[in-house]
Amino acid sequence: MANRWGLPDLGIGIGLRTAHFTHILSEWPQVDWFEVLSENFMDTGGRPLHVLDQVALRYPVALHGVSLGIGNTAPLDREYLGKLKALATRTRAAWVSDHLCWTGFAGRNTHDLLPMPLDEPALRHVTERVRVVSDFLERPLVLENPSSYLEFATSSMPEWEFLARLAEDADCGLLLDVNNVYVSSVNHGFDAAAYVDAMPADRVVQYHLAGHTNRGSHLLDTHSDHARPEVWELYARALRRTGLAATLYEWDEDIPEFDVVRAEAQKAKAARDGVAAGERA
Amino acid sequence: MTDLARLQEWMQAVISHPGEIDEALRAAPGLQAAEVIRPSSTLTPAERLAIYQGMYPLRMEEALRSDYPGLAHLVGDAAFTALVRAYVAAWPSRSYTLNRLGDHLPEFLRGGGGGLRRPDLLADLAMLERAFSQVFDAEETPSLTEAEIAAVLPEAWADAVLEPIAALRLLELRYPVGLWLDAIKAQGEEHRHPRLARKDSRLVVYRRRYAVYREELDKSAHALLADLVAGRPLGEAVEAALGRPRAPAPERLTGWFRGWAGAGLFRAVRFP
């Protein structure tokens, strides 16, 4: 099943990271696409943007942000949105994504992806803001489920229901991070399979995969390692529901050589091949 | 204020508090963790909040350590961690990018913020490292070409105003921190605290072909370049340079100007 906007399955991608700039510019490696952290490129006119321009000439690019603050209570930052839109145009981004979260209060930015209370007022609040952002960007916003380490007492619905209703009410896409689903399922004690089974398949535009760290009392989403087998199983399960969708492997801490990240990302191929075979049959 | 706003105000106060979680909860009025946060099977509400509170200073320190590696090296790990906590409490991020987090650090240090010894030295080092970051990220503006320079009639140069490229910063410091950074790089991470006696240092930091450069300037050269960057016509700037005490020979001025133009420090020449 394709997503409802006909946004393309870009294949298996890798995050564009400074540590790999030299390798990418010299080797132009075999990668389907790159995901770009928006804030790392929207406020610079130096080498990072120069590198991105060259990458965007050769590969499909999607933008992924961490500072939109879709759940913040302060007014949306129009300067930020303007720069985001300009970067999307400059790179011919396939889509623009961020997270279901809040990032700060009264103009401050904690630079964290803080969890929302999963209740009706919060759902109305975020729905309205997603509509405004999508109108401004002139494209559907794609939102990712974050990892979380706490739940609010006022929450009245599971995260998968909140996301599904948000996607429907605000007409936005979803970036399903299956590692985040797994991390949050352990931290909060819910069924990860039930989460992915509840995702509206035609709104899932992209997948994220990553590694996490077990701190004993909880799992921490560190993007610092290989993905766990449970995460790969969850990815395959989700993919069987949604059909092929662009998939990205995130590695942001202790970043190894490019080929190590690419090899980890390529593990997604097995699950994708299985789905493709099923679709052909 | 909505319930959501009240919740976010409270949680931000807790997770950005520099003390222990119990202290942070006592300092954040209005809500009680046990009423707002559900426990998990392994963690209390306060412990769950403490995960976010613990990550906040680490993220801030990582960003500032990336922008101020020399400063972090000079003061040492423990003192830098304490400095970051004090600085971020005074100047929390208000930008969508962490690249702007350290914008006030030099002035914070010069004012004695962080309680460290030799604040003027530390502020000078921070000013230089901030200039590196600003120049690294500045807008790319094309430099004057040799042909554009050659096209200016010789008699017109006196009225010419030279526009600097965006990726250029001029600094006047009290300590030779640029040379100190060179020594640190040359001698490796293990080398600590080479002598840093007070000695005026004037610098231009600029970017060319996406590489950042630092050049030490003598007093006369710095004054001349500062005049040009400020938009003073070339003739006036040269006259002022020649009128200063211990003025350089005119041919030295010509050499400096050629060197700066050759290094691509100017983007345009105009005649007001």
PDB file of N, CA, C and O in Angstrom, chain A residues 9 13 21 28-29 34-35 46 49 58 64 73 118 132 135 151 174 179 195 213 226 245 249 262 281:
ATOM      1  N   ASP A   9       8.673   5.833  -2.239  1.00  0.00           N
ATOM      2  CA  ASP A   9       9.532   4.968  -1.416  1.00  0.00           C
ATOM      3  C   ASP A   9      10.960   5.228  -1.895  1.00  0.00           C
ATOM      4  O   ASP A   9      11.359   4.781  -2.974  1.00  0.00           O
ATOM      5  N   GLY A  13      18.021   4.708   3.285  1.00  0.00           N
ATOM      6  CA  GLY A  13      18.848   5.904   3.385  1.00  0.00           C
ATOM      7  C   GLY A  13      19.673   5.956   4.649  1.00  0.00           C
ATOM      8  O   GLY A  13      19.551   5.127   5.552  1.00  0.00           O
ATOM      9  N   PHE A  21      31.300  13.623   5.798  1.00  0.00           N
ATOM     10  CA  PHE A  21      31.332  14.546   4.652  1.00  0.00           C
ATOM     11  C   PHE A  21      32.449  14.193   3.667  1.00  0.00           C
ATOM     12  O   PHE A  21      32.232  14.086   2.457  1.00  0.00           O
ATOM     13  N   TRP A  28      31.184   9.319  -3.324  1.00  0.00           N
ATOM     14  CA  TRP A  28      29.790   9.296  -3.800  1.00  0.00           C
ATOM     15  C   TRP A  28      29.243   7.871  -3.674  1.00  0.00           C
ATOM     16  O   TRP A  28      28.949   7.198  -4.660  1.00  0.00           O
ATOM     17  N   PRO A  29      29.080   7.418  -2.421  1.00  0.00           N
ATOM     18  CA  PRO A  29      28.743   6.008  -2.180  1.00  0.00           C
ATOM     19  C   PRO A  29      27.349   5.630  -2.667  1.00  0.00           C
ATOM     20  O   PRO A  29      26.486   6.490  -2.878  1.00  0.00           O
ATOM     21  N   PHE A  34      19.503  10.449   1.357  1.00  0.00           N
ATOM     22  CA  PHE A  34      20.036  10.970   2.616  1.00  0.00           C
ATOM     23  C   PHE A  34      18.953  11.749   3.356  1.00  0.00           C
ATOM     24  O   PHE A  34      18.172  12.489   2.745  1.00  0.00           O
ATOM     25  N   GLU A  35      18.954  11.572   4.664  1.00  0.00           N
ATOM     26  CA  GLU A  35      18.120  12.411   5.524  1.00  0.00           C
ATOM     27  C   GLU A  35      19.009  13.472   6.162  1.00  0.00           C
ATOM     28  O   GLU A  35      20.118  13.191   6.600  1.00  0.00           O
ATOM     29  N   GLY A  46      28.067  28.180   5.280  1.00  0.00           N
ATOM     30  CA  GLY A  46      29.418  27.665   5.119  1.00  0.00           C
ATOM     31  C   GLY A  46      29.471  26.281   4.513  1.00  0.00           C
ATOM     32  O   GLY A  46      28.602  25.877   3.735  1.00  0.00           O
ATOM     33  N   LEU A  49      26.430  23.700   4.222  1.00  0.00           N
ATOM     34  CA  LEU A  49      25.457  23.958   3.155  1.00  0.00           C
ATOM     35  C   LEU A  49      26.056  23.651   1.782  1.00  0.00           C
ATOM     36  O   LEU A  49      25.372  23.140   0.890  1.00  0.00           O
ATOM     37  N   ARG A  58      22.867  14.896  -6.244  1.00  0.00           N
ATOM     38  CA  ARG A  58      23.123  13.501  -6.638  1.00  0.00           C
ATOM     39  C   ARG A  58      22.190  12.485  -5.998  1.00  0.00           C
ATOM     40  O   ARG A  58      22.104  11.352  -6.471  1.00  0.00           O
ATOM     41  N   HIS A  64      14.631  16.482   8.179  1.00  0.00           N
ATOM     42  CA  HIS A  64      14.143  15.969   9.460  1.00  0.00           C
ATOM     43  C   HIS A  64      14.562  16.956  10.541  1.00  0.00           C
ATOM     44  O   HIS A  64      15.753  17.195  10.732  1.00  0.00           O
ATOM     45  N   THR A  73       3.544  25.665  23.511  1.00  0.00           N
ATOM     46  CA  THR A  73       2.393  26.550  23.681  1.00  0.00           C
ATOM     47  C   THR A  73       2.704  27.973  23.219  1.00  0.00           C
ATOM     48  O   THR A  73       1.797  28.798  23.126  1.00  0.00           O
ATOM     49  N   LEU A 118      -1.110  12.814  26.473  1.00  0.00           N
ATOM     50  CA  LEU A 118      -1.908  12.236  25.384  1.00  0.00           C
ATOM     51  C   LEU A 118      -3.387  12.347  25.746  1.00  0.00           C
ATOM     52  O   LEU A 118      -4.045  11.364  26.091  1.00  0.00           O
ATOM     53  N   VAL A 132      -1.472  24.583  10.473  1.00  0.00           N
ATOM     54  CA  VAL A 132      -0.825  25.867  10.167  1.00  0.00           C
ATOM     55  C   VAL A 132       0.536  25.621   9.506  1.00  0.00           C
ATOM     56  O   VAL A 132       0.888  26.261   8.503  1.00  0.00           O
ATOM     57  N   ASP A 135       0.171  24.269   5.933  1.00  0.00           N
ATOM     58  CA  ASP A 135      -0.219  25.352   5.023  1.00  0.00           C
ATOM     59  C   ASP A 135       0.988  26.220   4.696  1.00  0.00           C
ATOM     60  O   ASP A 135       1.193  26.614   3.546  1.00  0.00           O
ATOM     61  N   GLU A 151       5.217   9.181  31.445  1.00  0.00           N
ATOM     62  CA  GLU A 151       3.829   9.326  30.977  1.00  0.00           C
ATOM     63  C   GLU A 151       3.101  10.277  31.930  1.00  0.00           C
ATOM     64  O   GLU A 151       3.338  10.239  33.146  1.00  0.00           O
ATOM     65  N   LEU A 174       3.080  10.297   8.714  1.00  0.00           N
ATOM     66  CA  LEU A 174       3.730   9.750   9.905  1.00  0.00           C
ATOM     67  C   LEU A 174       5.089   9.175   9.537  1.00  0.00           C
ATOM     68  O   LEU A 174       5.252   8.550   8.492  1.00  0.00           O
ATOM     69  N   ASN A 179      12.306   1.817  16.478  1.00  0.00           N
ATOM     70  CA  ASN A 179      13.133   1.750  17.683  1.00  0.00           C
ATOM     71  C   ASN A 179      12.471   2.544  18.812  1.00  0.00           C
ATOM     72  O   ASN A 179      12.450   2.108  19.968  1.00  0.00           O
ATOM     73  N   TYR A 195       1.012  -1.377  18.860  1.00  0.00           N
ATOM     74  CA  TYR A 195       1.280   0.000  18.395  1.00  0.00           C
ATOM     75  C   TYR A 195       1.392   0.023  16.878  1.00  0.00           C
ATOM     76  O   TYR A 195       0.682   0.783  16.200  1.00  0.00           O
ATOM     77  N   THR A 213      20.132   2.033  24.188  1.00  0.00           N
ATOM     78  CA  THR A 213      20.970   1.569  25.295  1.00  0.00           C
ATOM     79  C   THR A 213      20.087   1.152  26.456  1.00  0.00           C
ATOM     80  O   THR A 213      19.155   1.878  26.828  1.00  0.00           O
ATOM     81  N   HIS A 226      24.083  -0.777  16.934  1.00  0.00           N
ATOM     82  CA  HIS A 226      23.279  -1.567  16.006  1.00  0.00           C
ATOM     83  C   HIS A 226      21.874  -1.717  16.589  1.00  0.00           C
ATOM     84  O   HIS A 226      21.695  -1.707  17.807  1.00  0.00           O
ATOM     85  N   ALA A 245       8.214   1.527   2.285  1.00  0.00           N
ATOM     86  CA  ALA A 245       8.287   2.974   2.541  1.00  0.00           C
ATOM     87  C   ALA A 245       9.736   3.318   2.831  1.00  0.00           C
ATOM     88  O   ALA A 245      10.510   2.481   3.311  1.00  0.00           O
ATOM     89  N   TYR A 249      18.391   4.662   8.541  1.00  0.00           N
ATOM     90  CA  TYR A 249      19.072   4.214   9.755  1.00  0.00           C
ATOM     91  C   TYR A 249      19.784   5.400  10.397  1.00  0.00           C
ATOM     92  O   TYR A 249      20.588   6.079   9.759  1.00  0.00           O
ATOM     93  N   ARG A 262      26.239   2.151   6.709  1.00  0.00           N
ATOM     94  CA  ARG A 262      25.539   1.668   5.509  1.00  0.00           C
ATOM     95  C   ARG A 262      25.222   0.180   5.624  1.00  0.00           C
ATOM     96  O   ARG A 262      24.129  -0.263   5.245  1.00  0.00           O
ATOM     97  N   ALA A 281       3.632 -11.381  -5.503  1.00  0.00           N
ATOM     98  CA  ALA A 281       2.783 -12.568  -5.512  1.00  0.00           C
ATOM     99  C   ALA A 281       1.313 -12.148  -5.516  1.00  0.00           C
ATOM    100  O   ALA A 281       0.482 -12.782  -6.125  1.00  0.00           O
TER     101      ALA A 281
END
